[in-house]
mmCIF file of C-alpha atoms in Angstrom:
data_model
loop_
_atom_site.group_PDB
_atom_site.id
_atom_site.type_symbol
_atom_site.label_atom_id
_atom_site.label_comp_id
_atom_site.label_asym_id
_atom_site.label_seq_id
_atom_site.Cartn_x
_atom_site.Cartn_y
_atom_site.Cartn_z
ATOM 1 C CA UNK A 314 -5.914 9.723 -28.693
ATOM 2 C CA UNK A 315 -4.239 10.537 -32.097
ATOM 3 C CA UNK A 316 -0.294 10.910 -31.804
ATOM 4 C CA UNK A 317 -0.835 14.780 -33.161
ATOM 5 C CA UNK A 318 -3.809 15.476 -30.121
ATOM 6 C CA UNK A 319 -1.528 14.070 -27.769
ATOM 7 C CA UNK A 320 1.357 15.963 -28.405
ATOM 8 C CA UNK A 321 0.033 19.194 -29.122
ATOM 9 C CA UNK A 322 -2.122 18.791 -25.703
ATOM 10 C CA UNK A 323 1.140 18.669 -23.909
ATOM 11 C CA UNK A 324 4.216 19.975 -25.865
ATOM 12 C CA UNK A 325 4.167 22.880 -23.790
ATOM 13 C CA UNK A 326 4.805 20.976 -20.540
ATOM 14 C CA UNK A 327 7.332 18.939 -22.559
ATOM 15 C CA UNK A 328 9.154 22.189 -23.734
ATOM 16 C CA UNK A 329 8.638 24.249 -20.178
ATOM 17 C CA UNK A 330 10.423 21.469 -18.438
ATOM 18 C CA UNK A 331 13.210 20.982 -21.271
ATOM 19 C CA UNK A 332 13.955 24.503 -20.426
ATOM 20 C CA UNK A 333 14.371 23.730 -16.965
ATOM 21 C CA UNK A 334 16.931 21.225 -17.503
ATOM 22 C CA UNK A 335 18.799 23.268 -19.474
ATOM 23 C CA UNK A 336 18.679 26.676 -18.780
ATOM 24 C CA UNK A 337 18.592 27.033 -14.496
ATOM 25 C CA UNK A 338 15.191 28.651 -14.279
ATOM 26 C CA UNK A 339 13.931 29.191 -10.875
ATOM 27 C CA UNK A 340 10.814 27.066 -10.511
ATOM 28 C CA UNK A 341 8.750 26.161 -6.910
ATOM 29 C CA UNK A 342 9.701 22.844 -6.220
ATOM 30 C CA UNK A 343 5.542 22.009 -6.583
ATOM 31 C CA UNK A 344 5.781 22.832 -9.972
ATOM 32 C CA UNK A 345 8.838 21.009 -10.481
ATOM 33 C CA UNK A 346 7.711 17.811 -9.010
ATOM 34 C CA UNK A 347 4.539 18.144 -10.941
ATOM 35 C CA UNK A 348 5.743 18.445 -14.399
ATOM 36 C CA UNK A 349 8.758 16.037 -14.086
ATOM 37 C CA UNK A 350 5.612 13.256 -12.567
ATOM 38 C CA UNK A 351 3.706 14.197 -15.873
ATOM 39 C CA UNK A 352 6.747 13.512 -18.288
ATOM 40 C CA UNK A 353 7.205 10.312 -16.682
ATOM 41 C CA UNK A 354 3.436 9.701 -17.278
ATOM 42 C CA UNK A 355 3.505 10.725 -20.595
ATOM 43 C CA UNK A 356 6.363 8.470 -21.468
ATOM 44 C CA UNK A 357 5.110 5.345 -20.325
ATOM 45 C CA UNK A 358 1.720 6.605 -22.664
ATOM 46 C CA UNK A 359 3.861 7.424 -25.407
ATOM 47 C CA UNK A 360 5.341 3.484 -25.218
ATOM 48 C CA UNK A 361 1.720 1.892 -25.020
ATOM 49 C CA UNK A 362 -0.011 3.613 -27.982
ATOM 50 C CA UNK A 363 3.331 5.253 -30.003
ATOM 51 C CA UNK A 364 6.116 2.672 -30.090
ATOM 52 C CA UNK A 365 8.769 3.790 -32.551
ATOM 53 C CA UNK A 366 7.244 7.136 -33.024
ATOM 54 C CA UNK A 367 9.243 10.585 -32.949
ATOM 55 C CA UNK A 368 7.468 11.494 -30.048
ATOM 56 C CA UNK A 369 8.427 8.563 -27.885
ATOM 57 C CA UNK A 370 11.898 9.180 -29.126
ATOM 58 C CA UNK A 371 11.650 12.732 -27.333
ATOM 59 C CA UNK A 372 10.033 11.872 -24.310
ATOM 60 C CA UNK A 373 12.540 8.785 -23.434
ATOM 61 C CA UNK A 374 15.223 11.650 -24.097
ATOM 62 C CA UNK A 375 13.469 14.185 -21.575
ATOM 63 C CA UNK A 376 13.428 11.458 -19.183
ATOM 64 C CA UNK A 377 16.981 10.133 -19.443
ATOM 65 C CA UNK A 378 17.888 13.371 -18.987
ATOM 66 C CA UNK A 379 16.432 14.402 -15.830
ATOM 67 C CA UNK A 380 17.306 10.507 -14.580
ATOM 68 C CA UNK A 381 20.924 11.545 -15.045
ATOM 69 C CA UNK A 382 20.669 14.739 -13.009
ATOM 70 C CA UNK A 383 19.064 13.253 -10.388
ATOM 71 C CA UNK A 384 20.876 9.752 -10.271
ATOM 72 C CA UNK A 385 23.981 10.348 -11.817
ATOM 73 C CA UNK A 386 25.929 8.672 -8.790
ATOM 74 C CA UNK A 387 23.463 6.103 -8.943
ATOM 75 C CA UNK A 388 23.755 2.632 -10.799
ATOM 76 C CA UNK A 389 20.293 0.282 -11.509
ATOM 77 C CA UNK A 390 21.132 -3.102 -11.781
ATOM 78 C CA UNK A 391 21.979 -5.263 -8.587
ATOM 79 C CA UNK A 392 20.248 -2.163 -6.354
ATOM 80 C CA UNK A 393 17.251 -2.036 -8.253
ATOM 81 C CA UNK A 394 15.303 -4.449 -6.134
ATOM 82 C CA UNK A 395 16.229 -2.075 -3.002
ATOM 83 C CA UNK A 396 15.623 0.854 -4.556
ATOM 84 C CA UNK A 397 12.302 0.016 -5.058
ATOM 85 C CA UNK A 398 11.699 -0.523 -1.513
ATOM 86 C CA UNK A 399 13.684 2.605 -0.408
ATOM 87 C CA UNK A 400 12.661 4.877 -3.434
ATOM 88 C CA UNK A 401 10.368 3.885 -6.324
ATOM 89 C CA UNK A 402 7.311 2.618 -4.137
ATOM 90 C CA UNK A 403 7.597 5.183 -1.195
ATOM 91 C CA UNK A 404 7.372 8.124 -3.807
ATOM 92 C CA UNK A 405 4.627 6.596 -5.648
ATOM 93 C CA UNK A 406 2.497 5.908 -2.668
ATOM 94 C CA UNK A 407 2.406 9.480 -1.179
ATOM 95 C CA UNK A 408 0.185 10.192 -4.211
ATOM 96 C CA UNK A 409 -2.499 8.183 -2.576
ATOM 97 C CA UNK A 410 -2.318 8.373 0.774
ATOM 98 C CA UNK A 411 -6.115 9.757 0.235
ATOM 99 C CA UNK A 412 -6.982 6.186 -0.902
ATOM 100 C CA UNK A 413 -5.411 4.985 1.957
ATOM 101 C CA UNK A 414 -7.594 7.016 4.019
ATOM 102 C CA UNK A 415 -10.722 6.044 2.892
ATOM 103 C CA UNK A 416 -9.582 2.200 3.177
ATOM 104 C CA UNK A 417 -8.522 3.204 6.749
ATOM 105 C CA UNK A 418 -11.700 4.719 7.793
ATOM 106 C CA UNK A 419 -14.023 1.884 6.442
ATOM 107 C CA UNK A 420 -11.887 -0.855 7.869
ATOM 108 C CA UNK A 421 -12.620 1.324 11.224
ATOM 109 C CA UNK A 422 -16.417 1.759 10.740
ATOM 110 C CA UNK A 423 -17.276 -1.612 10.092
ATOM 111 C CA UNK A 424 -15.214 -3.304 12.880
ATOM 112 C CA UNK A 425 -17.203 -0.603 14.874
ATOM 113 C CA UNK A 426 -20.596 -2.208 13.645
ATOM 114 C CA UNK A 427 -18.921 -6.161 13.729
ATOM 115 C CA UNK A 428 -18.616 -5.164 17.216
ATOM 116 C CA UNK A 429 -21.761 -3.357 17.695
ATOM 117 C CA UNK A 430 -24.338 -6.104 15.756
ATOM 118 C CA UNK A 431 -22.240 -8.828 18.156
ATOM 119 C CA UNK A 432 -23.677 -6.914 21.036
ATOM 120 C CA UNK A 433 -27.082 -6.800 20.003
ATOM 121 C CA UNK A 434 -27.389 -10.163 18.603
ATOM 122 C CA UNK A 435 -26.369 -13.218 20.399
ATOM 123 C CA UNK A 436 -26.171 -15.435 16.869
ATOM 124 C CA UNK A 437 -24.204 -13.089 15.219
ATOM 125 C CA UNK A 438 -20.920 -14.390 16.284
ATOM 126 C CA UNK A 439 -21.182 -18.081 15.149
ATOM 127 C CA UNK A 440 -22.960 -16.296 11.952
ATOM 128 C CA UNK A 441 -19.276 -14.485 11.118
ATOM 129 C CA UNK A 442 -16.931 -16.739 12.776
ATOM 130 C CA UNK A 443 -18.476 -20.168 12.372
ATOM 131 C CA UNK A 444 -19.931 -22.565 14.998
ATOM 132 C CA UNK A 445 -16.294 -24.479 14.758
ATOM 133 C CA UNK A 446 -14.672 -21.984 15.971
ATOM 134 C CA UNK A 447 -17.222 -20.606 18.234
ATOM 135 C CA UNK A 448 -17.111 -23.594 20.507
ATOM 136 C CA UNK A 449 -13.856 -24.862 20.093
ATOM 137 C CA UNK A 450 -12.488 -21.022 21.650
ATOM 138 C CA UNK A 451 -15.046 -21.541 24.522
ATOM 139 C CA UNK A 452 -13.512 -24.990 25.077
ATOM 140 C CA UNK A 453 -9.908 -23.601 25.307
ATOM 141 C CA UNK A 454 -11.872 -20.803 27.879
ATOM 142 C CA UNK A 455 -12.911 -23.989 30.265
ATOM 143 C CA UNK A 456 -9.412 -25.372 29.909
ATOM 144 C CA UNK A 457 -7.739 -21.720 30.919
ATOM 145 C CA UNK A 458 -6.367 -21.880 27.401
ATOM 146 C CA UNK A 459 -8.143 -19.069 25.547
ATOM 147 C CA UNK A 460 -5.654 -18.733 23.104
ATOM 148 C CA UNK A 461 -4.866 -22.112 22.191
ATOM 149 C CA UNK A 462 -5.792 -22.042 18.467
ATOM 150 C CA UNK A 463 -2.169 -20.535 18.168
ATOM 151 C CA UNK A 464 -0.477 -23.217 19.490
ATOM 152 C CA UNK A 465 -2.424 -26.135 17.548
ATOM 153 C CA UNK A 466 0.261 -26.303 14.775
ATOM 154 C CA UNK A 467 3.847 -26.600 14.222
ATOM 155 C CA UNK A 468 5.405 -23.406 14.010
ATOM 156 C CA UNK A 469 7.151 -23.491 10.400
ATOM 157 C CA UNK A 470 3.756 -25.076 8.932
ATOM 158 C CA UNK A 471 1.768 -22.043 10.478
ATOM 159 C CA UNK A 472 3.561 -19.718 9.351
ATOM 160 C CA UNK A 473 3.847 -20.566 5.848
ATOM 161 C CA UNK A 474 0.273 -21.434 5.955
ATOM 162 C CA UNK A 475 -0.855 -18.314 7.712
ATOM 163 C CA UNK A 476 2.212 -16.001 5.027
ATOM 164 C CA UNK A 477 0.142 -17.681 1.629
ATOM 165 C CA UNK A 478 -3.483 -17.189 2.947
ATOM 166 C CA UNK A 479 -2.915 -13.607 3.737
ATOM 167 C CA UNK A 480 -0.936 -12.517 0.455
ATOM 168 C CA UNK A 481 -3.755 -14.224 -1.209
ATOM 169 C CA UNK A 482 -6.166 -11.889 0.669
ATOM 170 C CA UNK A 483 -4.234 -9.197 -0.094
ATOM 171 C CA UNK A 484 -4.152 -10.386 -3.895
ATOM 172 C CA UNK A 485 -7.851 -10.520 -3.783
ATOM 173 C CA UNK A 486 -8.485 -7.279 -2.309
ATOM 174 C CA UNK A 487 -6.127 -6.178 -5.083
ATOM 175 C CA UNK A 488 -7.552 -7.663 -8.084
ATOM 176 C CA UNK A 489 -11.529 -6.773 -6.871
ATOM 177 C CA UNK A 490 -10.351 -3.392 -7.274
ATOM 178 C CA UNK A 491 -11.769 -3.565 -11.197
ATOM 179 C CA UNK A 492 -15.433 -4.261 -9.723
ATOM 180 C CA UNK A 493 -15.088 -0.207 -9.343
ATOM 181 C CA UNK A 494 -13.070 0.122 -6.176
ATOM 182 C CA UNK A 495 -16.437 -1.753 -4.653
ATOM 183 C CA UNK A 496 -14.668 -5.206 -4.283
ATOM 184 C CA UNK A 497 -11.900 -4.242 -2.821
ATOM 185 C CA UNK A 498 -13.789 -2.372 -0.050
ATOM 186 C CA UNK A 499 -16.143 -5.579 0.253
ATOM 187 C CA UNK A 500 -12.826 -7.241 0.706
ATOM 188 C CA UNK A 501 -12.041 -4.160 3.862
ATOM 189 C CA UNK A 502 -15.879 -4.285 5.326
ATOM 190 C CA UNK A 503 -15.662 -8.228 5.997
ATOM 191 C CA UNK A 504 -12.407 -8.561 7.516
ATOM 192 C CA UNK A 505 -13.468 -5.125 9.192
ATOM 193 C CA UNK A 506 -16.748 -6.838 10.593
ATOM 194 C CA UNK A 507 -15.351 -10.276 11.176
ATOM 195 C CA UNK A 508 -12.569 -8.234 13.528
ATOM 196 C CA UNK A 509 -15.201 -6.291 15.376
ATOM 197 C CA UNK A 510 -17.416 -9.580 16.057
ATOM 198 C CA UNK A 511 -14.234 -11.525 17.298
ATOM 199 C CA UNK A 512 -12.716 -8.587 19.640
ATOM 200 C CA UNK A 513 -16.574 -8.341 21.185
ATOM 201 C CA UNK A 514 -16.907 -11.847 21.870
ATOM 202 C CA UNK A 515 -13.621 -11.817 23.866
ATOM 203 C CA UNK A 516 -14.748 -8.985 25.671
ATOM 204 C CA UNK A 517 -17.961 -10.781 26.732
ATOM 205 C CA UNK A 518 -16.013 -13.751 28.274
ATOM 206 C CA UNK A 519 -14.085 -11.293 30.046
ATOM 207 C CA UNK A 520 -10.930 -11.763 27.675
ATOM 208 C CA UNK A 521 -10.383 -8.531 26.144
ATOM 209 C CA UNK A 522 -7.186 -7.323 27.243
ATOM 210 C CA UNK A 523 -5.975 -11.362 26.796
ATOM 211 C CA UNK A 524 -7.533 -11.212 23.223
ATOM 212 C CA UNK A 525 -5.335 -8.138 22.402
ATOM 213 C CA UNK A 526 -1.926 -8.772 23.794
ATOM 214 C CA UNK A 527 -1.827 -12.056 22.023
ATOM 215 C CA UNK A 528 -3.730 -10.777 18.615
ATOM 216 C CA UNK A 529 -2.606 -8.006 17.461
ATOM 217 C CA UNK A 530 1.232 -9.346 18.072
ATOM 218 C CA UNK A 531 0.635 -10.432 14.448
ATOM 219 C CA UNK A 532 -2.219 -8.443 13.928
ATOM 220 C CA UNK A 533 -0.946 -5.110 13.733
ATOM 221 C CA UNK A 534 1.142 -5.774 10.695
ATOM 222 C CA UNK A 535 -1.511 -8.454 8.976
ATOM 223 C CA UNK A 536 -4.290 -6.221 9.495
ATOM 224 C CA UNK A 537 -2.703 -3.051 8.357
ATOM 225 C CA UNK A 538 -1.296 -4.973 5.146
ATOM 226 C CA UNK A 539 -4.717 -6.107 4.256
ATOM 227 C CA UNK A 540 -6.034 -2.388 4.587
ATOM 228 C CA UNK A 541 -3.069 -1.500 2.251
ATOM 229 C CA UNK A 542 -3.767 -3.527 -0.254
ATOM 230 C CA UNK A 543 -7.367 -2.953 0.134
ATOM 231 C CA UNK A 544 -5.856 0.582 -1.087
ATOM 232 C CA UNK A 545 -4.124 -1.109 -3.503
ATOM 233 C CA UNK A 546 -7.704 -2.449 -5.076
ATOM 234 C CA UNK A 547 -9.208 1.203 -4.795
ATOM 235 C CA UNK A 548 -6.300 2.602 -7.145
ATOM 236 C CA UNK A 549 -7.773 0.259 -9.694
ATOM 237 C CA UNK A 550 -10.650 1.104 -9.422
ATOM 238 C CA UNK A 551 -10.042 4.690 -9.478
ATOM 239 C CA UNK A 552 -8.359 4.402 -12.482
ATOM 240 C CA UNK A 553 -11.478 2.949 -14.512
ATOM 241 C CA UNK A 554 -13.981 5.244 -12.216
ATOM 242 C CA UNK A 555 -12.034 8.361 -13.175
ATOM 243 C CA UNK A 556 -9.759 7.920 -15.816
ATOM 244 C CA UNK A 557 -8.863 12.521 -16.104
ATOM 245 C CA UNK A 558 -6.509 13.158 -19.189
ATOM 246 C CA UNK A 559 -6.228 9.511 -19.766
ATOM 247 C CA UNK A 560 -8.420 7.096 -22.004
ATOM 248 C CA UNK A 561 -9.913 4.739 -20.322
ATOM 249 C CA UNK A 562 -7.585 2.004 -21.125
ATOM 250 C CA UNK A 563 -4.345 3.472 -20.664
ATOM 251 C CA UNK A 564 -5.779 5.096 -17.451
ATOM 252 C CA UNK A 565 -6.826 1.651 -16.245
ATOM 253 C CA UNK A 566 -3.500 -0.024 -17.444
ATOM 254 C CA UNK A 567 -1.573 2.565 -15.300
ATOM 255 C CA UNK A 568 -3.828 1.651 -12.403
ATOM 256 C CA UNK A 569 -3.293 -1.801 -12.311
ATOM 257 C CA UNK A 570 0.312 -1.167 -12.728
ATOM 258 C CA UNK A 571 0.553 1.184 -9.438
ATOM 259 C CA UNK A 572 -2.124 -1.040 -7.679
ATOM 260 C CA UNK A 573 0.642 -4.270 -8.167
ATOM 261 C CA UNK A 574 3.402 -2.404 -6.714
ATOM 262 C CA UNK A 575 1.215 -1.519 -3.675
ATOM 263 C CA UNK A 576 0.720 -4.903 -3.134
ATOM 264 C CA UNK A 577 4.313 -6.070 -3.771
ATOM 265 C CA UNK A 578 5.137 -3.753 -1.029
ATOM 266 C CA UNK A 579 3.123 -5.786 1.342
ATOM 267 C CA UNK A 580 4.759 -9.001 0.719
ATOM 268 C CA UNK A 581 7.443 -8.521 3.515
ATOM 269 C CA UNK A 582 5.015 -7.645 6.026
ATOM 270 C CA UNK A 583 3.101 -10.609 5.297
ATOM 271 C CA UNK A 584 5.932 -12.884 6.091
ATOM 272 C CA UNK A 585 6.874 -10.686 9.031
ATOM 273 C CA UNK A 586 3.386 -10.686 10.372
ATOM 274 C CA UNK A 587 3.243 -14.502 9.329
ATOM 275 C CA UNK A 588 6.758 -15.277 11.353
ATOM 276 C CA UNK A 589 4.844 -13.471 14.215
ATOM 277 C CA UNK A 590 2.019 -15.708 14.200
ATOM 278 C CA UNK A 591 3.568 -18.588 13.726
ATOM 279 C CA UNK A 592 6.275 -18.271 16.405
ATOM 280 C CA UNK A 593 5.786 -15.618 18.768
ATOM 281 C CA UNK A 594 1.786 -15.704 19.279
ATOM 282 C CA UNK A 595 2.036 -18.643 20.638
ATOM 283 C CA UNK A 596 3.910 -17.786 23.496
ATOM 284 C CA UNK A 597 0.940 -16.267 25.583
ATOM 285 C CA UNK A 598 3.036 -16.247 29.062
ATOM 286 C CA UNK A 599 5.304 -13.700 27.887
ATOM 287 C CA UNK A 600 4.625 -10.503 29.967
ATOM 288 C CA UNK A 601 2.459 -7.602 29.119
ATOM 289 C CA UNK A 602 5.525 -5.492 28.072
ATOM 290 C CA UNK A 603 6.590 -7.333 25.602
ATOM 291 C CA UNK A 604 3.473 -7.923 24.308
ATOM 292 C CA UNK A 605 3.206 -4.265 23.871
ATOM 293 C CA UNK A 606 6.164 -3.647 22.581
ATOM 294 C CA UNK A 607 6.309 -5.878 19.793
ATOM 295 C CA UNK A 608 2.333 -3.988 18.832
ATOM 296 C CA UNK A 609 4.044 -0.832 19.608
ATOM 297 C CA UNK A 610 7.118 -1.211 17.306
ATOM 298 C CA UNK A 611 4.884 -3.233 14.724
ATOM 299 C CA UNK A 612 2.263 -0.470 14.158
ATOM 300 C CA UNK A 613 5.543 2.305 14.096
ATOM 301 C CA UNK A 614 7.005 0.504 11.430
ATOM 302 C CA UNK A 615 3.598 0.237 9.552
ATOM 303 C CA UNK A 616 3.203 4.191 10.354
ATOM 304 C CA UNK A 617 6.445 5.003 9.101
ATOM 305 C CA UNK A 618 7.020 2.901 5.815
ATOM 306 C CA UNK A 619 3.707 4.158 4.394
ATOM 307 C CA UNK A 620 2.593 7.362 6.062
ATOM 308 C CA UNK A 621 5.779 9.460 7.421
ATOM 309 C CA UNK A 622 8.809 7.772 4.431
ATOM 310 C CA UNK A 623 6.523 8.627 1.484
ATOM 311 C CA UNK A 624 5.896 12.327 2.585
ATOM 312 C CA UNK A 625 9.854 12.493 3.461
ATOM 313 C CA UNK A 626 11.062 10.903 0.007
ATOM 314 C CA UNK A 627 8.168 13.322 -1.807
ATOM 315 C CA UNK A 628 10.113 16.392 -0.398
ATOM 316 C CA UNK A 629 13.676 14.931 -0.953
ATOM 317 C CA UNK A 630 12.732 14.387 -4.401
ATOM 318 C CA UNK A 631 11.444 18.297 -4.787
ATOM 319 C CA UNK A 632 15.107 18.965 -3.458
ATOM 320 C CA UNK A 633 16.588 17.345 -6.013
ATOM 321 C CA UNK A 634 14.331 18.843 -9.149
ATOM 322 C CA UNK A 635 15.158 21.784 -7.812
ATOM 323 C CA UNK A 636 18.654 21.255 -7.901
ATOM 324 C CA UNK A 637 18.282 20.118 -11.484
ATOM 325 C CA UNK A 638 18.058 23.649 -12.943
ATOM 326 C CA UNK A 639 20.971 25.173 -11.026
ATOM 327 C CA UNK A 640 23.515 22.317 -11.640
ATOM 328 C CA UNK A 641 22.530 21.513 -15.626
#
């Protein structure tokens, strides 16, 4: 888009929230949110395709501006890598928590039909999970080991081991986003599937509630994490599928950008859920409780961080705008 298109499209935005800043207009915090979002926007556009231009020279002004208002007791610096923990990421995932959804929902369905196609067809296991591993688990069964695998390797190896394969996962259900959000659900249906199979073939030895406790110690995080940044993949994709006010490019630049700090966010979980694995799983004689407890607190943690913190920092942050036009 020409400089002139772009800033006659949206100089009235620009000016509407200029007047904001400056002259204490009452404004729905919606509104406010909306148009302070767009600036932002519009700022890291102006620095792709206008560097040194006029325009970016008023938009980095806007911004500083409402920065100051909002953070002026706030320094950068040594508490940026927090803050993007505890503010940047939280307030940029609530705007797609409907991505998260979908990736949600699939990962359900098709762990529904690994489960259901294990049922029906006897082969379908080893197909998914390999004949290895097939008959190797029903070995550890005979021994009245069923859960062995976990304890095969030394705990620090495993867990660095398990920590790199899964943020590699992650990466590639990240990066598969561009195939058109496709991939990245591809990425979803097979873990999805390979789940199902391997909870159904515990049930039919009779395991189930054994196969739980023990997997979803680490699962609840690992899994989740992997559905995240199969979300992570879809905002990619998104971005090329539906670009709205944006070119393509710049819509699909902003994409990946978004997409990455999705799957940054996941990196701690990963080497929570891999510390899990690696040294807790193991211990299958610890009793039910605290089995359930650590799934319990694992899965609140997961809830909160990317479901209930995002919707509370969102509304904070409409506090704040608001505040911007009766203390300027």
């Amino acid at each position: 888009m020409r400089e002139a298109a772009f800033v006659k499209q949206n100089k009235d935005k620009w000016l509407r929230f200029e007047s904001l800043l400056h002259n204490r207009e009452q404004i729905s915090p919606d509104e406010l949110s909306n148009l302070y979002m767009e600036v932002t926007d519009h700022l890291s556009y102006a620095q792709t395709f206008y560097p040194e231009s006029k325009t970016l020279e008023y938009l980095n002004y806007l911004s500083s501006q409402s920065h100051q208002l909002i953070y002026k007791t706030k320094r950068e610096s040594s508490k940026r890598f927090i803050s993007f923990f505890t503010e940047e990421f939280p307030l940029l995932f609530y705007s797609y928590q409907r991505q998260l959804l979908i990736a949600f929902l699939t990962f359900v369905l098709f762990s529904i039909i690994g489960a259901y196609s294990a049922a029906n067809d006897g082969t379908f296991v080893r197909s998914i999970l390999g004949d290895g591993y097939v008959n190797m688990t029903l070995e550890n069964i005979e021994n009245g080991d069923p859960m062995a695998v976990y304890k095969d390797s030394g705990e620090m190896g495993m867990f660095l081991g398990i920590t790199i394969n899964n943020i590699k996962v992650a990466f590639y259900a990240f990066i598969y986003g561009i195939l058109f959000s496709i991939g990245s659900l591809m990425i979803i249906m097979n873990n999805a599937v390979m789940l199902g199979s391997f909870q159904y073939f515990f049930y039919e030895q009779g395991l189930l509630w054994e196969s739980v406790r023990t997997i979803w110690i680490h699962g609840t995080i690992e899994i989740s994490v992997i559905i995240i940044a199969g979300c992570a993949g879809m905002v990619v994709g998104n971005s090329i599928l539906f670009p709205r006010t944006y070119t393509r490019l710049a819509s699909f630049k902003r994409g990946m950008k978004n997409g990455l700090k999705i799957v940054v966010s996941t990196v701690p979980f990963f080497i929570i859920a891999g510390f899990l694995e690696g040294f807790v799983t193991r211990h299958t004689e610890m009793p039910d409780w605290l089995a359930i407890l650590i799934i319990s607190s694992s899965l609140a943690l997961i809830l909160f961080y990317y479901v209930f913190y995002p919707r509370k920092i969102y509304k904070r942050k409409q506090k704040e705008l608001t505040l911007i036009t009766q203390n300027s």
